[in-house]
Amino acid sequence: PLIVFVGLAVLFFFRLKAGDPSAIPSALIGQPAPQTALAGIPGLTREGKPVPGLNMTELKGQVTVLNVWASWCAPCREEAPALNRMATDKRYRLVGLNYKDDPANAVAFLERYGNPFFAVGADAAGRSGIEWGVYGVPETFVIGHDGKIAYKLVGPITATNVPRLGEAIEKALRAKAEDDEVELAAEPG
């Protein structure tokens, strides 16, 4: 029994250290994004204006990056600077899904760490998180202009995985540009 236990312990140790935990596969890749429509967070403003709620139907036709976050999430604090840098790129929309959070705490979090989001939906009950297949927070999704999920990052955005996330965003932007060119070529005149 001791040899079996040691063997299993060694196997588990090496399997836990193998691979990238942020690369957990998602059955939603290539599937239409859930048509989430959530109210905004009361009292949340950006540049003096109320931040709208999240309505994925309104974002169709654009490349969208959806970040699932919460004020009680320690890794969300770590990724806040990366999200604020991402928000400066106007080629896509950066939106947030506030997961199982107290509205006052969510507002305080974004006031402290910066609000990179064009729109934020409050998912107080966690129902939308279930529709998105969220394992935990933070998670980030890239949604193509066609409304399909192109990429999912589990865990915080870090220096290690930001190249993969950036690559997925660029790929989605290229697909949009190619489709726009085809559409323009097809127009008479």
PDB file of C-alpha atoms in Angstrom:
ATOM      1  CA  PRO A   1       0.000   0.000   0.000  1.00  0.00           C
ATOM      2  CA  LEU A   2       2.847   2.426   0.750  1.00  0.00           C
ATOM      3  CA  ILE A   3       4.399   1.909  -2.697  1.00  0.00           C
ATOM      4  CA  VAL A   4       1.023   2.449  -4.391  1.00  0.00           C
ATOM      5  CA  PHE A   5       0.462   5.621  -2.351  1.00  0.00           C
ATOM      6  CA  VAL A   6       3.913   7.037  -3.170  1.00  0.00           C
ATOM      7  CA  GLY A   7       3.442   6.154  -6.841  1.00  0.00           C
ATOM      8  CA  LEU A   8       0.082   7.930  -6.976  1.00  0.00           C
ATOM      9  CA  ALA A   9       1.470  10.930  -5.089  1.00  0.00           C
ATOM     10  CA  VAL A  10       4.335  11.280  -7.585  1.00  0.00           C
ATOM     11  CA  LEU A  11       1.938  10.915 -10.517  1.00  0.00           C
ATOM     12  CA  PHE A  12      -0.433  13.585  -9.141  1.00  0.00           C
ATOM     13  CA  PHE A  13       2.465  15.931  -8.374  1.00  0.00           C
ATOM     14  CA  PHE A  14       3.804  15.809 -11.934  1.00  0.00           C
ATOM     15  CA  ARG A  15       0.355  16.031 -13.516  1.00  0.00           C
ATOM     16  CA  LEU A  16      -0.467  19.105 -11.437  1.00  0.00           C
ATOM     17  CA  LYS A  17       2.709  20.823 -12.637  1.00  0.00           C
ATOM     18  CA  ALA A  18       2.152  19.895 -16.287  1.00  0.00           C
ATOM     19  CA  GLY A  19       0.446  22.245 -18.719  1.00  0.00           C
ATOM     20  CA  ASP A  20      -1.056  25.663 -18.439  1.00  0.00           C
ATOM     21  CA  PRO A  21      -4.075  25.924 -16.105  1.00  0.00           C
ATOM     22  CA  SER A  22      -5.390  28.903 -18.088  1.00  0.00           C
ATOM     23  CA  ALA A  23      -5.708  26.697 -21.193  1.00  0.00           C
ATOM     24  CA  ILE A  24      -8.679  24.680 -19.944  1.00  0.00           C
ATOM     25  CA  PRO A  25     -10.683  23.733 -23.036  1.00  0.00           C
ATOM     26  CA  SER A  26     -14.165  25.121 -23.430  1.00  0.00           C
ATOM     27  CA  ALA A  27     -17.032  23.480 -25.274  1.00  0.00           C
ATOM     28  CA  LEU A  28     -18.247  27.004 -26.122  1.00  0.00           C
ATOM     29  CA  ILE A  29     -15.342  27.814 -28.487  1.00  0.00           C
ATOM     30  CA  GLY A  30     -16.818  28.296 -31.953  1.00  0.00           C
ATOM     31  CA  GLN A  31     -20.347  28.462 -30.566  1.00  0.00           C
ATOM     32  CA  PRO A  32     -22.565  31.567 -30.482  1.00  0.00           C
ATOM     33  CA  ALA A  33     -21.982  33.643 -27.361  1.00  0.00           C
ATOM     34  CA  PRO A  34     -24.847  33.582 -24.870  1.00  0.00           C
ATOM     35  CA  GLN A  35     -27.214  36.477 -25.549  1.00  0.00           C
ATOM     36  CA  THR A  36     -26.625  37.938 -22.115  1.00  0.00           C
ATOM     37  CA  ALA A  37     -28.627  41.020 -21.191  1.00  0.00           C
ATOM     38  CA  LEU A  38     -27.892  42.313 -17.695  1.00  0.00           C
ATOM     39  CA  ALA A  39     -28.651  45.559 -15.953  1.00  0.00           C
ATOM     40  CA  GLY A  40     -25.742  47.791 -15.088  1.00  0.00           C
ATOM     41  CA  ILE A  41     -24.300  48.329 -11.637  1.00  0.00           C
ATOM     42  CA  PRO A  42     -26.177  51.135  -9.838  1.00  0.00           C
ATOM     43  CA  GLY A  43     -23.937  54.137  -9.234  1.00  0.00           C
ATOM     44  CA  LEU A  44     -21.178  53.043 -11.637  1.00  0.00           C
ATOM     45  CA  THR A  45     -19.924  55.883 -13.819  1.00  0.00           C
ATOM     46  CA  ARG A  46     -17.123  56.433 -16.301  1.00  0.00           C
ATOM     47  CA  GLU A  47     -16.018  59.933 -17.248  1.00  0.00           C
ATOM     48  CA  GLY A  48     -19.036  61.281 -15.385  1.00  0.00           C
ATOM     49  CA  LYS A  49     -21.603  59.201 -17.303  1.00  0.00           C
ATOM     50  CA  PRO A  50     -23.462  56.087 -16.133  1.00  0.00           C
ATOM     51  CA  VAL A  51     -21.914  52.873 -17.430  1.00  0.00           C
ATOM     52  CA  PRO A  52     -24.532  50.893 -19.381  1.00  0.00           C
ATOM     53  CA  GLY A  53     -25.475  47.333 -18.578  1.00  0.00           C
ATOM     54  CA  LEU A  54     -24.316  44.427 -20.686  1.00  0.00           C
ATOM     55  CA  ASN A  55     -26.320  43.523 -23.776  1.00  0.00           C
ATOM     56  CA  MET A  56     -24.458  41.087 -26.038  1.00  0.00           C
ATOM     57  CA  THR A  57     -27.032  41.487 -28.839  1.00  0.00           C
ATOM     58  CA  GLU A  58     -26.060  45.156 -29.195  1.00  0.00           C
ATOM     59  CA  LEU A  59     -22.379  44.184 -29.528  1.00  0.00           C
ATOM     60  CA  LYS A  60     -22.846  41.768 -32.433  1.00  0.00           C
ATOM     61  CA  GLY A  61     -20.862  42.864 -35.454  1.00  0.00           C
ATOM     62  CA  GLN A  62     -17.959  44.013 -33.280  1.00  0.00           C
ATOM     63  CA  VAL A  63     -15.062  42.129 -31.763  1.00  0.00           C
ATOM     64  CA  THR A  64     -15.757  42.038 -28.029  1.00  0.00           C
ATOM     65  CA  VAL A  65     -13.629  41.019 -25.062  1.00  0.00           C
ATOM     66  CA  LEU A  66     -15.717  39.967 -22.059  1.00  0.00           C
ATOM     67  CA  ASN A  67     -14.007  39.866 -18.672  1.00  0.00           C
ATOM     68  CA  VAL A  68     -15.735  38.079 -15.784  1.00  0.00           C
ATOM     69  CA  TRP A  69     -14.644  39.674 -12.495  1.00  0.00           C
ATOM     70  CA  ALA A  70     -15.652  40.410  -8.907  1.00  0.00           C
ATOM     71  CA  SER A  71     -14.483  42.773  -6.177  1.00  0.00           C
ATOM     72  CA  TRP A  72     -13.849  39.832  -3.826  1.00  0.00           C
ATOM     73  CA  CYS A  73     -11.482  38.216  -6.359  1.00  0.00           C
ATOM     74  CA  ALA A  74      -7.795  38.728  -5.503  1.00  0.00           C
ATOM     75  CA  PRO A  75      -6.511  37.788  -8.999  1.00  0.00           C
ATOM     76  CA  CYS A  76      -8.917  40.374 -10.455  1.00  0.00           C
ATOM     77  CA  ARG A  77      -6.886  43.050  -8.660  1.00  0.00           C
ATOM     78  CA  GLU A  78      -3.711  41.669 -10.236  1.00  0.00           C
ATOM     79  CA  GLU A  79      -5.116  41.810 -13.777  1.00  0.00           C
ATOM     80  CA  ALA A  80      -6.631  45.303 -13.444  1.00  0.00           C
ATOM     81  CA  PRO A  81      -3.584  47.114 -14.938  1.00  0.00           C
ATOM     82  CA  ALA A  82      -3.628  44.801 -17.982  1.00  0.00           C
ATOM     83  CA  LEU A  83      -7.349  45.453 -18.510  1.00  0.00           C
ATOM     84  CA  ASN A  84      -6.805  49.200 -18.253  1.00  0.00           C
ATOM     85  CA  ARG A  85      -4.092  48.956 -20.936  1.00  0.00           C
ATOM     86  CA  MET A  86      -6.388  46.845 -23.120  1.00  0.00           C
ATOM     87  CA  ALA A  87      -9.148  49.461 -22.835  1.00  0.00           C
ATOM     88  CA  THR A  88      -7.031  51.952 -24.771  1.00  0.00           C
ATOM     89  CA  ASP A  89      -7.381  49.839 -27.947  1.00  0.00           C
ATOM     90  CA  LYS A  90     -10.563  51.111 -29.626  1.00  0.00           C
ATOM     91  CA  ARG A  91     -10.647  48.348 -32.268  1.00  0.00           C
ATOM     92  CA  TYR A  92     -12.725  46.163 -29.949  1.00  0.00           C
ATOM     93  CA  ARG A  93     -15.132  46.604 -27.034  1.00  0.00           C
ATOM     94  CA  LEU A  94     -13.994  45.589 -23.566  1.00  0.00           C
ATOM     95  CA  VAL A  95     -17.009  44.699 -21.420  1.00  0.00           C
ATOM     96  CA  GLY A  96     -17.386  43.242 -17.955  1.00  0.00           C
ATOM     97  CA  LEU A  97     -19.594  40.707 -16.260  1.00  0.00           C
ATOM     98  CA  ASN A  98     -19.596  41.370 -12.516  1.00  0.00           C
ATOM     99  CA  TYR A  99     -20.056  37.946 -10.953  1.00  0.00           C
ATOM    100  CA  LYS A 100     -21.930  37.367  -7.664  1.00  0.00           C
ATOM    101  CA  ASP A 101     -20.898  40.707  -6.203  1.00  0.00           C
ATOM    102  CA  ASP A 102     -22.310  43.433  -4.019  1.00  0.00           C
ATOM    103  CA  PRO A 103     -22.947  46.526  -6.192  1.00  0.00           C
ATOM    104  CA  ALA A 104     -21.330  48.943  -3.711  1.00  0.00           C
ATOM    105  CA  ASN A 105     -18.209  46.774  -3.525  1.00  0.00           C
ATOM    106  CA  ALA A 106     -18.073  46.516  -7.342  1.00  0.00           C
ATOM    107  CA  VAL A 107     -18.247  50.311  -7.703  1.00  0.00           C
ATOM    108  CA  ALA A 108     -15.551  50.789  -5.045  1.00  0.00           C
ATOM    109  CA  PHE A 109     -13.336  48.203  -6.787  1.00  0.00           C
ATOM    110  CA  LEU A 110     -13.547  49.982 -10.147  1.00  0.00           C
ATOM    111  CA  GLU A 111     -13.011  53.371  -8.528  1.00  0.00           C
ATOM    112  CA  ARG A 112      -9.849  52.061  -6.882  1.00  0.00           C
ATOM    113  CA  TYR A 113      -8.356  50.021  -9.757  1.00  0.00           C
ATOM    114  CA  GLY A 114      -9.834  51.874 -12.733  1.00  0.00           C
ATOM    115  CA  ASN A 115     -12.840  51.123 -14.912  1.00  0.00           C
ATOM    116  CA  PRO A 116     -11.715  49.758 -18.276  1.00  0.00           C
ATOM    117  CA  PHE A 117     -15.190  48.604 -19.317  1.00  0.00           C
ATOM    118  CA  PHE A 118     -17.431  50.048 -22.015  1.00  0.00           C
ATOM    119  CA  ALA A 119     -20.373  48.235 -20.380  1.00  0.00           C
ATOM    120  CA  VAL A 120     -20.761  46.129 -17.214  1.00  0.00           C
ATOM    121  CA  GLY A 121     -23.536  43.704 -16.386  1.00  0.00           C
ATOM    122  CA  ALA A 122     -24.354  42.740 -12.806  1.00  0.00           C
ATOM    123  CA  ASP A 123     -24.736  38.954 -12.495  1.00  0.00           C
ATOM    124  CA  ALA A 124     -25.738  38.884  -8.833  1.00  0.00           C
ATOM    125  CA  ALA A 125     -27.186  35.363  -8.890  1.00  0.00           C
ATOM    126  CA  GLY A 126     -24.497  33.866 -11.136  1.00  0.00           C
ATOM    127  CA  ARG A 127     -26.974  32.651 -13.759  1.00  0.00           C
ATOM    128  CA  SER A 128     -25.183  34.322 -16.671  1.00  0.00           C
ATOM    129  CA  GLY A 129     -21.890  32.913 -15.445  1.00  0.00           C
ATOM    130  CA  ILE A 130     -23.399  29.444 -15.792  1.00  0.00           C
ATOM    131  CA  GLU A 131     -24.506  30.223 -19.367  1.00  0.00           C
ATOM    132  CA  TRP A 132     -20.949  31.320 -20.179  1.00  0.00           C
ATOM    133  CA  GLY A 133     -19.464  28.166 -18.619  1.00  0.00           C
ATOM    134  CA  VAL A 134     -17.513  30.127 -16.010  1.00  0.00           C
ATOM    135  CA  TYR A 135     -15.302  27.978 -13.774  1.00  0.00           C
ATOM    136  CA  GLY A 136     -14.406  30.888 -11.495  1.00  0.00           C
ATOM    137  CA  VAL A 137     -13.228  34.467 -11.660  1.00  0.00           C
ATOM    138  CA  PRO A 138     -11.474  35.972 -13.438  1.00  0.00           C
ATOM    139  CA  GLU A 139     -12.101  34.612 -16.916  1.00  0.00           C
ATOM    140  CA  THR A 140     -11.842  36.404 -20.240  1.00  0.00           C
ATOM    141  CA  PHE A 141     -13.599  35.612 -23.509  1.00  0.00           C
ATOM    142  CA  VAL A 142     -12.913  36.880 -27.018  1.00  0.00           C
ATOM    143  CA  ILE A 143     -16.086  37.072 -29.112  1.00  0.00           C
ATOM    144  CA  GLY A 144     -15.722  37.554 -32.855  1.00  0.00           C
ATOM    145  CA  HIS A 145     -17.776  39.989 -34.912  1.00  0.00           C
ATOM    146  CA  ASP A 146     -19.887  36.992 -35.934  1.00  0.00           C
ATOM    147  CA  GLY A 147     -21.031  36.614 -32.313  1.00  0.00           C
ATOM    148  CA  LYS A 148     -19.134  33.363 -31.737  1.00  0.00           C
ATOM    149  CA  ILE A 149     -16.737  32.692 -28.877  1.00  0.00           C
ATOM    150  CA  ALA A 150     -13.244  32.591 -30.359  1.00  0.00           C
ATOM    151  CA  TYR A 151     -11.130  32.166 -27.205  1.00  0.00           C
ATOM    152  CA  LYS A 152     -11.422  31.655 -23.468  1.00  0.00           C
ATOM    153  CA  LEU A 153      -8.787  32.456 -20.868  1.00  0.00           C
ATOM    154  CA  VAL A 154      -9.288  30.944 -17.426  1.00  0.00           C
ATOM    155  CA  GLY A 155      -7.584  32.873 -14.646  1.00  0.00           C
ATOM    156  CA  PRO A 156      -6.058  36.332 -14.542  1.00  0.00           C
ATOM    157  CA  ILE A 157      -4.439  38.065 -17.482  1.00  0.00           C
ATOM    158  CA  THR A 158      -0.696  37.833 -16.804  1.00  0.00           C
ATOM    159  CA  ALA A 159       2.552  38.555 -18.648  1.00  0.00           C
ATOM    160  CA  THR A 160       2.702  34.821 -19.429  1.00  0.00           C
ATOM    161  CA  ASN A 161      -0.683  34.516 -21.133  1.00  0.00           C
ATOM    162  CA  VAL A 162      -1.247  38.031 -22.515  1.00  0.00           C
ATOM    163  CA  PRO A 163       0.484  37.098 -25.819  1.00  0.00           C
ATOM    164  CA  ARG A 164      -2.061  34.286 -26.400  1.00  0.00           C
ATOM    165  CA  LEU A 165      -4.945  36.599 -25.518  1.00  0.00           C
ATOM    166  CA  GLY A 166      -3.562  39.306 -27.798  1.00  0.00           C
ATOM    167  CA  GLU A 167      -3.144  36.769 -30.593  1.00  0.00           C
ATOM    168  CA  ALA A 168      -6.773  35.663 -30.226  1.00  0.00           C
ATOM    169  CA  ILE A 169      -7.962  39.292 -30.329  1.00  0.00           C
ATOM    170  CA  GLU A 170      -5.833  40.034 -33.414  1.00  0.00           C
ATOM    171  CA  LYS A 171      -7.151  36.913 -35.155  1.00  0.00           C
ATOM    172  CA  ALA A 172     -10.742  38.008 -34.472  1.00  0.00           C
ATOM    173  CA  LEU A 173      -9.964  41.522 -35.742  1.00  0.00           C
ATOM    174  CA  ARG A 174      -8.374  40.111 -38.930  1.00  0.00           C
ATOM    175  CA  ALA A 175     -11.453  37.953 -39.548  1.00  0.00           C
ATOM    176  CA  LYS A 176     -13.659  41.034 -39.206  1.00  0.00           C
ATOM    177  CA  ALA A 177     -11.466  43.040 -41.600  1.00  0.00           C
ATOM    178  CA  GLU A 178     -11.489  40.207 -44.149  1.00  0.00           C
ATOM    179  CA  ASP A 179     -15.274  39.872 -43.933  1.00  0.00           C
ATOM    180  CA  ASP A 180     -15.665  43.660 -44.264  1.00  0.00           C
ATOM    181  CA  GLU A 181     -13.492  43.605 -47.410  1.00  0.00           C
ATOM    182  CA  VAL A 182     -15.546  40.795 -48.931  1.00  0.00           C
ATOM    183  CA  GLU A 183     -18.740  42.694 -48.117  1.00  0.00           C
ATOM    184  CA  LEU A 184     -17.405  45.895 -49.736  1.00  0.00           C
ATOM    185  CA  ALA A 185     -16.286  43.990 -52.842  1.00  0.00           C
ATOM    186  CA  ALA A 186     -19.743  42.460 -53.193  1.00  0.00           C
ATOM    187  CA  GLU A 187     -21.547  45.820 -53.104  1.00  0.00           C
ATOM    188  CA  PRO A 188     -22.533  47.164 -56.519  1.00  0.00           C
ATOM    189  CA  GLY A 189     -21.102  50.480 -57.589  1.00  0.00           C
TER     190      GLY A 189
END
